């Protein structure tokens, strides 16, 4: 399977896109805020110039406008200074223009609503202007005189100011973006270094250079490395069981085969020898196959309900021993679940209950419960029990009574499965008077 994009590439690309979008949004917002603020500031200054005109304007007895020869604003007296003023009398041709308007064709607003400020962008002669106008009724002796006071300012200065700010702003944002991207790259390299070290250790494990992951890693990765080590150990244990089972199988079959070879030269005992040795080889094969197939403790096996498995085994044994009227009592909570391979669970319950059913007189009980982080299983019967040496019954081919059908491998298989789960098994006399088998399995 072709690998996808690396985590490093994805993080860097995601961080770059988010950073660019963020800086672009910040830049546009600051740019607009500065442009609006600069425009508002200049309009406020033009409004102050209008107040200056309003304070200087006079109307004589004949209703004619009278303006002083000079104003406190020096730019109004300098031709082409960029600041222009006009005071017009509505409905009359007469009016006043500042000396800065000499030789200029300017777009002064012709009228304005009395008592309302008029802010606008005007254009003329290929230039743009900021315009502020205000209209008042001047109380003269004869009658009120409507005056329109207007101020224009060349917008080029505002545009230069905004352009300088934009260049400075975007230059700094670009520098900040590059710095943040470089910092993000270095941080990602540092943060992803544990993953690279884990990858190198896994390669060394694959090449046989080390047994498991041994490095110290951050808490977020330590759980992963622990699980990987668990998987490695479980796989090695499984392979070891396979090798041991094959080795034991080959070794154990040598003796029965040798007996059969010898029996070939003795026709009188050949039939009996063949039957005995075939049964022995069948028991050996069953034991070693069960031992090799045991899944063992696995942290990642799904938790399965144990009550249905025990009930299915009981139902099967009730049919097999129907003629004996055996009573099976299974005490297992229906909600009890445990991480164990289903095949291992069937082997344990099947062999324990089958062994108890073979020896029981009338009653078999099984109790399954959870005690903290352990699973406890107890199977009892009211048969003759294990005798003076119960632990010997865990050995292969050891049987309590040769007249009872069986190969003496059931408890040995259970012992191997329990061992593969790092558990414990104990044989003793039960309160029912017969045999008692106790199993304790730790949580995987």
CSV table of C-alpha atoms in Angstrom, one decimal:
chain,number,residue,atom,x,y,z
A,1,UNK,CA,0.0,0.0,0.0
A,2,UNK,CA,1.4,3.4,-1.0
A,3,UNK,CA,1.9,5.6,2.1
A,4,UNK,CA,0.0,8.8,2.4
A,5,UNK,CA,1.4,12.2,3.2
A,6,UNK,CA,3.6,12.3,6.2
A,7,UNK,CA,2.4,13.8,9.5
A,8,UNK,CA,5.1,16.4,9.3
A,9,UNK,CA,3.9,17.5,5.9
A,10,UNK,CA,0.3,17.7,7.0
A,11,UNK,CA,1.1,19.6,10.1
A,12,UNK,CA,3.3,22.1,8.3
A,13,UNK,CA,0.8,22.6,5.5
A,14,UNK,CA,-2.0,23.0,8.0
A,15,UNK,CA,0.0,25.4,10.1
A,16,UNK,CA,1.1,27.4,7.1
A,17,UNK,CA,-2.5,27.7,5.7
A,18,UNK,CA,-3.9,28.7,9.1
A,19,UNK,CA,-1.1,31.2,9.7
A,20,UNK,CA,-1.4,32.7,6.2
A,21,UNK,CA,-5.2,33.0,6.6
A,22,UNK,CA,-4.8,34.5,10.1
A,23,UNK,CA,-2.1,37.1,9.0
A,24,UNK,CA,-4.1,38.0,5.9
A,25,UNK,CA,-7.2,38.6,8.0
A,26,UNK,CA,-5.3,40.6,10.5
A,27,UNK,CA,-3.6,42.6,7.8
A,28,UNK,CA,-6.8,43.4,6.0
A,29,UNK,CA,-8.5,44.4,9.3
A,30,UNK,CA,-5.6,46.7,10.3
A,31,UNK,CA,-5.3,48.2,6.8
A,32,UNK,CA,-9.0,49.1,6.8
A,33,UNK,CA,-9.0,50.3,10.4
A,34,UNK,CA,-6.0,52.6,9.7
A,35,UNK,CA,-7.5,53.9,6.4
A,36,UNK,CA,-10.8,54.6,8.1
A,37,UNK,CA,-9.0,56.2,11.1
A,38,UNK,CA,-6.8,58.4,8.9
A,39,UNK,CA,-9.8,59.5,6.8
A,40,UNK,CA,-11.8,60.3,9.9
A,41,UNK,CA,-8.9,62.2,11.4
A,42,UNK,CA,-8.5,64.4,8.2
A,43,UNK,CA,-12.3,65.0,8.0
A,44,UNK,CA,-12.2,66.1,11.6
A,45,UNK,CA,-9.4,68.6,10.8
A,46,UNK,CA,-11.4,69.8,7.8
A,47,UNK,CA,-14.4,70.2,10.1
A,48,UNK,CA,-12.2,72.4,12.3
A,49,UNK,CA,-11.3,74.6,9.3
A,50,UNK,CA,-15.1,75.0,8.7
A,51,UNK,CA,-15.5,76.2,12.2
A,52,UNK,CA,-12.7,78.6,11.6
A,53,UNK,CA,-14.5,80.0,8.5
A,54,UNK,CA,-17.7,80.2,10.4
A,55,UNK,CA,-16.1,82.3,13.1
A,56,UNK,CA,-14.5,84.6,10.6
A,57,UNK,CA,-17.5,85.1,8.3
A,58,UNK,CA,-19.5,88.3,8.6
A,59,UNK,CA,-22.5,89.8,6.8
A,60,UNK,CA,-22.9,93.6,6.5
A,61,UNK,CA,-26.2,95.5,6.6
A,62,UNK,CA,-26.8,95.0,2.9
A,63,UNK,CA,-26.5,91.2,3.3
A,64,UNK,CA,-23.1,91.0,1.7
A,65,UNK,CA,-20.5,88.5,2.9
A,66,UNK,CA,-17.4,90.0,4.5
A,67,UNK,CA,-14.3,87.9,5.2
A,68,UNK,CA,-11.0,89.0,6.9
A,69,UNK,CA,-7.9,89.5,4.7
A,70,UNK,CA,-6.2,86.6,6.4
A,71,UNK,CA,-7.0,83.5,8.4
A,72,UNK,CA,-5.0,81.6,11.1
A,73,UNK,CA,-4.6,78.6,8.7
A,74,UNK,CA,-1.5,79.4,6.6
A,75,UNK,CA,-2.2,76.7,3.9
A,76,UNK,CA,-5.3,78.7,2.9
A,77,UNK,CA,-3.1,81.6,1.8
A,78,UNK,CA,-0.7,79.4,-0.3
A,79,UNK,CA,-1.8,78.7,-3.9
A,80,UNK,CA,-2.0,75.0,-4.7
A,81,UNK,CA,-1.3,74.0,-1.1
A,82,UNK,CA,-3.8,71.2,-1.2
A,83,UNK,CA,-6.2,72.8,1.3
A,84,UNK,CA,-9.0,74.9,-0.2
A,85,UNK,CA,-11.9,76.8,1.3
A,86,UNK,CA,-15.1,78.5,0.1
A,87,UNK,CA,-17.9,80.5,1.6
A,88,UNK,CA,-20.9,80.9,-0.7
A,89,UNK,CA,-24.2,82.8,-0.2
A,90,UNK,CA,-26.9,80.5,-1.4
A,91,UNK,CA,-28.9,82.0,-4.3
A,92,UNK,CA,-26.3,84.7,-4.9
A,93,UNK,CA,-23.3,84.8,-7.3
A,94,UNK,CA,-21.1,86.4,-4.7
A,95,UNK,CA,-18.9,84.4,-2.4
A,96,UNK,CA,-15.4,84.0,-1.0
A,97,UNK,CA,-12.6,81.6,-2.0
A,98,UNK,CA,-9.3,81.2,-0.2
A,99,UNK,CA,-6.1,82.3,-1.9
A,100,UNK,CA,-5.0,78.7,-2.2
A,101,UNK,CA,-7.7,78.2,-4.9
A,102,UNK,CA,-6.0,80.6,-7.4
A,103,UNK,CA,-5.8,78.9,-10.8
A,104,UNK,CA,-7.7,75.8,-9.6
A,105,UNK,CA,-11.0,74.4,-10.8
A,106,UNK,CA,-12.3,72.8,-7.6
A,107,UNK,CA,-15.5,70.8,-7.1
A,108,UNK,CA,-17.0,72.7,-4.1
A,109,UNK,CA,-20.5,71.5,-3.3
A,110,UNK,CA,-23.1,74.0,-4.5
A,111,UNK,CA,-25.4,73.6,-1.6
A,112,UNK,CA,-26.0,71.8,1.7
A,113,UNK,CA,-28.9,71.2,4.0
A,114,UNK,CA,-29.0,73.8,6.8
A,115,UNK,CA,-27.6,72.5,10.0
A,116,UNK,CA,-26.2,69.3,8.6
A,117,UNK,CA,-22.6,68.3,8.0
A,118,UNK,CA,-21.9,66.9,4.6
A,119,UNK,CA,-18.9,64.6,4.2
A,120,UNK,CA,-18.0,63.4,0.8
A,121,UNK,CA,-15.3,62.3,-1.7
A,122,UNK,CA,-15.1,64.7,-4.7
A,123,UNK,CA,-13.1,64.6,-7.8
A,124,UNK,CA,-12.0,67.1,-10.4
A,125,UNK,CA,-9.1,67.9,-12.8
A,126,UNK,CA,-8.1,64.2,-12.5
A,127,UNK,CA,-7.6,64.5,-8.7
A,128,UNK,CA,-9.5,63.3,-5.7
A,129,UNK,CA,-10.5,65.4,-2.7
A,130,UNK,CA,-12.0,65.1,0.7
A,131,UNK,CA,-14.9,67.4,1.1
A,132,UNK,CA,-16.6,68.8,4.2
A,133,UNK,CA,-19.5,71.3,3.9
A,134,UNK,CA,-21.9,73.0,6.3
A,135,UNK,CA,-24.8,75.3,5.8
A,136,UNK,CA,-26.0,78.0,8.2
A,137,UNK,CA,-28.5,80.9,8.3
A,138,UNK,CA,-26.6,84.0,9.3
A,139,UNK,CA,-28.8,86.4,11.2
A,140,UNK,CA,-28.3,89.8,9.4
A,141,UNK,CA,-30.2,93.0,10.2
A,142,UNK,CA,-32.5,92.8,7.2
A,143,UNK,CA,-33.0,89.1,6.9
A,144,UNK,CA,-31.2,85.7,7.5
A,145,UNK,CA,-28.5,85.0,4.9
A,146,UNK,CA,-27.9,81.3,4.0
A,147,UNK,CA,-24.2,80.6,3.9
A,148,UNK,CA,-22.5,77.4,2.6
A,149,UNK,CA,-19.1,76.8,4.1
A,150,UNK,CA,-17.0,74.3,2.2
A,151,UNK,CA,-13.4,72.9,2.7
A,152,UNK,CA,-11.6,70.6,0.3
A,153,UNK,CA,-8.3,68.8,0.8
A,154,UNK,CA,-6.3,66.9,-1.8
A,155,UNK,CA,-6.6,63.2,-1.0
A,156,UNK,CA,-3.1,62.5,-2.3
A,157,UNK,CA,-1.6,63.1,1.1
A,158,UNK,CA,-4.1,60.7,2.7
A,159,UNK,CA,-3.4,58.1,0.0
A,160,UNK,CA,0.4,58.4,0.5
A,161,UNK,CA,0.0,58.0,4.2
A,162,UNK,CA,-2.2,54.9,3.8
A,163,UNK,CA,0.2,53.4,1.2
A,164,UNK,CA,3.2,53.8,3.5
A,165,UNK,CA,1.3,52.2,6.3
A,166,UNK,CA,0.2,49.3,4.1
A,167,UNK,CA,3.7,48.7,2.9
A,168,UNK,CA,5.1,48.7,6.4
A,169,UNK,CA,2.2,46.6,7.7
A,170,UNK,CA,2.6,43.8,5.1
A,171,UNK,CA,6.3,43.8,5.3
A,172,UNK,CA,6.2,43.2,9.0
A,173,UNK,CA,3.4,40.7,8.7
A,174,UNK,CA,5.4,38.8,6.1
A,175,UNK,CA,8.5,38.8,8.3
A,176,UNK,CA,6.4,37.7,11.3
A,177,UNK,CA,4.8,34.9,9.1
A,178,UNK,CA,8.2,33.6,8.0
A,179,UNK,CA,9.5,33.7,11.5
A,180,UNK,CA,6.5,31.8,12.9
A,181,UNK,CA,6.7,29.2,10.1
A,182,UNK,CA,10.3,28.7,10.8
A,183,UNK,CA,9.6,28.4,14.5
A,184,UNK,CA,6.7,26.0,13.8
A,185,UNK,CA,8.9,23.8,11.7
A,186,UNK,CA,11.6,23.6,14.4
A,187,UNK,CA,8.9,22.9,17.0
A,188,UNK,CA,7.4,20.1,14.8
A,189,UNK,CA,10.8,18.6,14.2
A,190,UNK,CA,11.4,18.6,18.0
A,191,UNK,CA,7.9,17.2,18.7
A,192,UNK,CA,8.0,14.5,16.1
A,193,UNK,CA,11.5,13.3,17.0
A,194,UNK,CA,10.1,10.6,19.4
A,195,UNK,CA,8.1,9.1,16.6
A,196,UNK,CA,11.2,9.0,14.4
A,197,UNK,CA,13.1,7.2,17.2
A,198,UNK,CA,10.3,4.7,17.6
A,199,UNK,CA,10.4,4.0,13.9
A,200,UNK,CA,14.1,3.4,14.1
A,201,UNK,CA,13.7,1.0,17.1
A,202,UNK,CA,11.0,-0.9,15.3
A,203,UNK,CA,13.3,-1.3,12.2
A,204,UNK,CA,16.0,-2.6,14.5
A,205,UNK,CA,13.5,-5.1,16.0
A,206,UNK,CA,12.6,-6.3,12.5
A,207,UNK,CA,16.3,-6.7,11.7
A,208,UNK,CA,16.9,-8.7,14.9
A,209,UNK,CA,19.2,-6.1,16.3
A,210,UNK,CA,17.2,-5.6,19.5
A,211,UNK,CA,14.5,-7.5,21.4
A,212,UNK,CA,12.0,-4.7,22.1
A,213,UNK,CA,11.5,-0.9,22.3
A,214,UNK,CA,13.7,0.4,25.1
A,215,UNK,CA,13.8,4.2,24.7
A,216,UNK,CA,12.1,6.6,27.0
A,217,UNK,CA,9.3,8.5,25.3
A,218,UNK,CA,6.7,11.1,26.2
A,219,UNK,CA,3.5,10.0,27.9
A,220,UNK,CA,1.4,10.2,24.7
A,221,UNK,CA,3.8,7.7,23.0
A,222,UNK,CA,4.8,5.6,26.0
A,223,UNK,CA,1.4,3.9,25.9
A,224,UNK,CA,1.9,3.0,22.2
A,225,UNK,CA,5.4,1.7,22.8
A,226,UNK,CA,4.2,-0.4,25.8
A,227,UNK,CA,1.5,-1.9,23.6
A,228,UNK,CA,4.0,-2.6,20.8
A,229,UNK,CA,6.3,-4.4,23.3
A,230,UNK,CA,3.3,-6.4,24.5
A,231,UNK,CA,2.5,-7.5,20.9
A,232,UNK,CA,6.1,-8.4,20.3
A,233,UNK,CA,6.3,-10.5,23.4
A,234,UNK,CA,3.0,-12.2,22.7
A,235,UNK,CA,4.1,-13.0,19.2
A,236,UNK,CA,7.4,-14.4,20.4
A,237,UNK,CA,5.6,-16.5,23.0
A,238,UNK,CA,3.2,-17.8,20.4
A,239,UNK,CA,6.1,-18.7,18.1
A,240,UNK,CA,7.9,-20.3,20.9
A,241,UNK,CA,4.9,-22.4,21.8
A,242,UNK,CA,4.6,-23.5,18.1
A,243,UNK,CA,8.3,-24.5,18.0
A,244,UNK,CA,8.1,-26.3,21.3
A,245,UNK,CA,4.9,-28.1,20.3
A,246,UNK,CA,6.5,-29.4,17.1
A,247,UNK,CA,9.6,-30.4,18.9
A,248,UNK,CA,7.7,-32.2,21.6
A,249,UNK,CA,5.4,-33.8,19.0
A,250,UNK,CA,8.3,-35.1,17.0
A,251,UNK,CA,10.1,-36.4,20.2
A,252,UNK,CA,7.0,-37.9,21.7
A,253,UNK,CA,6.0,-39.8,18.6
A,254,UNK,CA,9.4,-41.6,18.4
A,255,UNK,CA,8.6,-44.1,21.1
A,256,UNK,CA,5.1,-45.2,19.8
A,257,UNK,CA,6.6,-45.5,16.3
A,258,UNK,CA,9.4,-47.7,17.7
A,259,UNK,CA,7.0,-49.9,19.5
A,260,UNK,CA,4.9,-50.3,16.3
A,261,UNK,CA,8.1,-51.3,14.4
A,262,UNK,CA,8.9,-53.9,17.0
A,263,UNK,CA,5.3,-55.2,16.9
A,264,UNK,CA,5.5,-55.8,13.1
A,265,UNK,CA,7.7,-58.8,13.9
A,266,UNK,CA,5.2,-60.2,16.4
A,267,UNK,CA,1.9,-60.8,14.6
A,268,UNK,CA,0.2,-62.2,17.6
A,269,UNK,CA,0.4,-58.9,19.6
A,270,UNK,CA,0.3,-56.6,16.6
A,271,UNK,CA,-3.4,-55.7,16.9
A,272,UNK,CA,-3.2,-54.9,20.6
A,273,UNK,CA,0.0,-52.9,20.1
A,274,UNK,CA,-1.4,-50.9,17.2
A,275,UNK,CA,-4.5,-50.0,19.2
A,276,UNK,CA,-2.5,-48.9,22.3
A,277,UNK,CA,0.1,-46.9,20.4
A,278,UNK,CA,-2.5,-45.2,18.1
A,279,UNK,CA,-4.4,-44.1,21.2
A,280,UNK,CA,-1.2,-42.9,22.7
A,281,UNK,CA,-0.2,-41.0,19.6
A,282,UNK,CA,-3.7,-39.5,19.3
A,283,UNK,CA,-3.4,-38.2,22.9
A,284,UNK,CA,0.0,-36.8,22.1
A,285,UNK,CA,-1.2,-35.0,19.0
A,286,UNK,CA,-4.2,-33.6,20.8
A,287,UNK,CA,-2.1,-32.3,23.7
A,288,UNK,CA,0.5,-30.7,21.5
A,289,UNK,CA,-2.0,-29.2,19.1
A,290,UNK,CA,-3.9,-27.7,22.0
A,291,UNK,CA,-0.7,-26.4,23.5
A,292,UNK,CA,0.5,-24.8,20.2
A,293,UNK,CA,-3.0,-23.3,19.4
A,294,UNK,CA,-3.4,-21.6,22.8
A,295,UNK,CA,-3.7,-17.9,22.0
A,296,UNK,CA,-2.3,-16.8,25.4
A,297,UNK,CA,-2.9,-13.5,27.1
A,298,UNK,CA,-3.6,-10.7,24.7
A,299,UNK,CA,-4.3,-7.1,25.7
A,300,UNK,CA,-6.1,-6.5,22.4
A,301,UNK,CA,-8.4,-9.5,22.3
A,302,UNK,CA,-12.1,-8.4,22.4
A,303,UNK,CA,-13.8,-9.0,25.7
A,304,UNK,CA,-16.3,-11.9,25.4
A,305,UNK,CA,-19.1,-13.0,27.6
A,306,UNK,CA,-18.2,-16.2,29.4
A,307,UNK,CA,-21.7,-17.3,30.5
A,308,UNK,CA,-22.9,-18.4,27.0
A,309,UNK,CA,-19.7,-20.4,26.5
A,310,UNK,CA,-20.1,-22.3,29.9
A,311,UNK,CA,-23.8,-22.9,29.1
A,312,UNK,CA,-23.0,-24.3,25.7
A,313,UNK,CA,-20.4,-26.7,27.2
A,314,UNK,CA,-22.9,-27.8,29.9
A,315,UNK,CA,-25.7,-28.4,27.3
A,316,UNK,CA,-23.3,-30.6,25.2
A,317,UNK,CA,-22.2,-32.6,28.3
A,318,UNK,CA,-25.8,-33.1,29.5
A,319,UNK,CA,-26.5,-34.8,26.1
A,320,UNK,CA,-23.3,-36.9,26.3
A,321,UNK,CA,-24.0,-38.1,29.9
A,322,UNK,CA,-27.8,-38.1,29.7
A,323,UNK,CA,-28.0,-41.7,30.9
A,324,UNK,CA,-26.3,-40.8,34.2
A,325,UNK,CA,-28.7,-38.0,35.2
A,326,UNK,CA,-25.9,-35.6,36.2
A,327,UNK,CA,-26.8,-32.2,37.6
A,328,UNK,CA,-24.8,-29.3,36.3
A,329,UNK,CA,-24.9,-26.0,38.2
A,330,UNK,CA,-23.2,-23.0,36.4
A,331,UNK,CA,-22.8,-19.8,38.4
A,332,UNK,CA,-21.6,-17.1,36.0
A,333,UNK,CA,-22.9,-13.6,35.8
A,334,UNK,CA,-24.4,-12.9,32.4
A,335,UNK,CA,-22.6,-9.5,32.2
A,336,UNK,CA,-19.2,-11.0,33.0
A,337,UNK,CA,-16.8,-10.3,30.1
A,338,UNK,CA,-13.1,-11.1,29.8
A,339,UNK,CA,-10.3,-10.6,27.3
A,340,UNK,CA,-9.6,-14.1,26.2
A,341,UNK,CA,-9.7,-16.0,22.9
A,342,UNK,CA,-12.9,-17.8,22.5
A,343,UNK,CA,-11.1,-21.1,21.6
A,344,UNK,CA,-9.1,-20.9,24.8
A,345,UNK,CA,-12.3,-20.3,26.8
A,346,UNK,CA,-14.0,-23.4,25.2
A,347,UNK,CA,-10.9,-25.5,25.9
A,348,UNK,CA,-10.8,-24.5,29.6
A,349,UNK,CA,-14.5,-24.9,30.3
A,350,UNK,CA,-14.8,-28.0,28.1
A,351,UNK,CA,-11.9,-29.9,29.6
A,352,UNK,CA,-12.7,-29.0,33.2
A,353,UNK,CA,-16.4,-29.8,33.0
A,354,UNK,CA,-15.8,-32.9,30.9
A,355,UNK,CA,-13.2,-34.2,33.4
A,356,UNK,CA,-15.6,-33.5,36.3
A,357,UNK,CA,-18.5,-35.2,34.4
A,358,UNK,CA,-16.4,-38.4,33.9
A,359,UNK,CA,-15.7,-38.7,37.6
A,360,UNK,CA,-18.8,-37.2,39.3
A,361,UNK,CA,-21.4,-39.4,40.8
A,362,UNK,CA,-24.3,-37.0,40.4
A,363,UNK,CA,-23.3,-33.3,40.8
A,364,UNK,CA,-21.0,-30.8,39.1
A,365,UNK,CA,-20.8,-27.1,40.0
A,366,UNK,CA,-18.9,-24.4,38.2
A,367,UNK,CA,-18.5,-20.8,39.5
A,368,UNK,CA,-17.0,-18.0,37.5
A,369,UNK,CA,-16.5,-14.5,39.0
A,370,UNK,CA,-14.3,-11.5,38.8
A,371,UNK,CA,-12.2,-10.5,41.8
A,372,UNK,CA,-10.7,-7.1,41.1
A,373,UNK,CA,-8.3,-7.5,38.2
A,374,UNK,CA,-8.5,-11.3,38.3
A,375,UNK,CA,-10.8,-13.9,36.8
A,376,UNK,CA,-11.5,-16.8,39.1
A,377,UNK,CA,-12.9,-20.1,37.9
A,378,UNK,CA,-13.8,-23.0,40.2
A,379,UNK,CA,-15.1,-26.4,39.1
A,380,UNK,CA,-16.2,-29.1,41.6
A,381,UNK,CA,-17.7,-32.5,41.5
A,382,UNK,CA,-18.8,-35.2,44.1
A,383,UNK,CA,-16.6,-38.0,42.7
A,384,UNK,CA,-13.6,-39.7,44.3
A,385,UNK,CA,-11.3,-36.7,44.0
A,386,UNK,CA,-7.6,-36.6,42.9
A,387,UNK,CA,-6.1,-38.9,45.4
A,388,UNK,CA,-2.9,-38.3,47.4
A,389,UNK,CA,-1.0,-36.3,44.8
A,390,UNK,CA,-3.4,-33.9,43.1
A,391,UNK,CA,-0.7,-32.0,41.2
A,392,UNK,CA,0.4,-35.1,39.4
A,393,UNK,CA,-2.9,-35.1,37.6
A,394,UNK,CA,-1.7,-32.0,35.6
A,395,UNK,CA,0.9,-34.1,33.9
A,396,UNK,CA,0.2,-35.6,30.5
A,397,UNK,CA,-1.1,-39.2,30.4
A,398,UNK,CA,-1.7,-39.3,34.2
A,399,UNK,CA,-5.2,-40.7,34.9
A,400,UNK,CA,-6.9,-41.3,38.1
A,401,UNK,CA,-8.6,-44.5,37.0
A,402,UNK,CA,-7.6,-46.5,33.8
A,403,UNK,CA,-11.2,-47.8,33.5
A,404,UNK,CA,-12.6,-44.4,32.9
A,405,UNK,CA,-12.4,-43.4,29.2
A,406,UNK,CA,-9.9,-40.7,28.3
A,407,UNK,CA,-6.3,-40.0,27.4
A,408,UNK,CA,-5.2,-38.1,30.5
A,409,UNK,CA,-4.5,-34.9,28.5
A,410,UNK,CA,-7.4,-32.6,29.4
A,411,UNK,CA,-6.0,-31.1,32.6
A,412,UNK,CA,-2.6,-30.9,30.9
A,413,UNK,CA,-4.1,-28.8,28.1
A,414,UNK,CA,-5.8,-26.6,30.7
A,415,UNK,CA,-2.5,-26.2,32.5
A,416,UNK,CA,-0.8,-25.0,29.4
A,417,UNK,CA,-3.5,-22.6,28.4
A,418,UNK,CA,-3.5,-21.1,32.0
A,419,UNK,CA,0.2,-20.8,31.8
A,420,UNK,CA,0.0,-19.0,28.5
A,421,UNK,CA,-2.3,-16.5,30.2
A,422,UNK,CA,0.2,-16.1,33.1
A,423,UNK,CA,-2.4,-17.6,35.4
A,424,UNK,CA,-2.4,-20.2,38.2
A,425,UNK,CA,-4.2,-23.5,38.5
A,426,UNK,CA,-4.6,-25.5,41.7
A,427,UNK,CA,-6.1,-29.0,42.4
A,428,UNK,CA,-7.7,-29.9,45.7
A,429,UNK,CA,-10.6,-31.7,47.4
A,430,UNK,CA,-13.9,-30.0,47.1
A,431,UNK,CA,-16.6,-29.4,49.7
A,432,UNK,CA,-18.7,-31.8,47.7
A,433,UNK,CA,-16.3,-34.6,48.6
A,434,UNK,CA,-14.7,-34.9,45.1
A,435,UNK,CA,-12.2,-32.9,43.0
A,436,UNK,CA,-11.9,-29.2,42.9
A,437,UNK,CA,-10.0,-27.2,40.3
A,438,UNK,CA,-9.3,-23.5,40.9
A,439,UNK,CA,-8.0,-21.2,38.1
A,440,UNK,CA,-6.9,-17.5,38.5
A,441,UNK,CA,-6.2,-15.5,35.4
A,442,UNK,CA,-4.8,-12.0,35.7
A,443,UNK,CA,-6.2,-9.2,33.5
A,444,UNK,CA,-4.3,-9.0,30.2
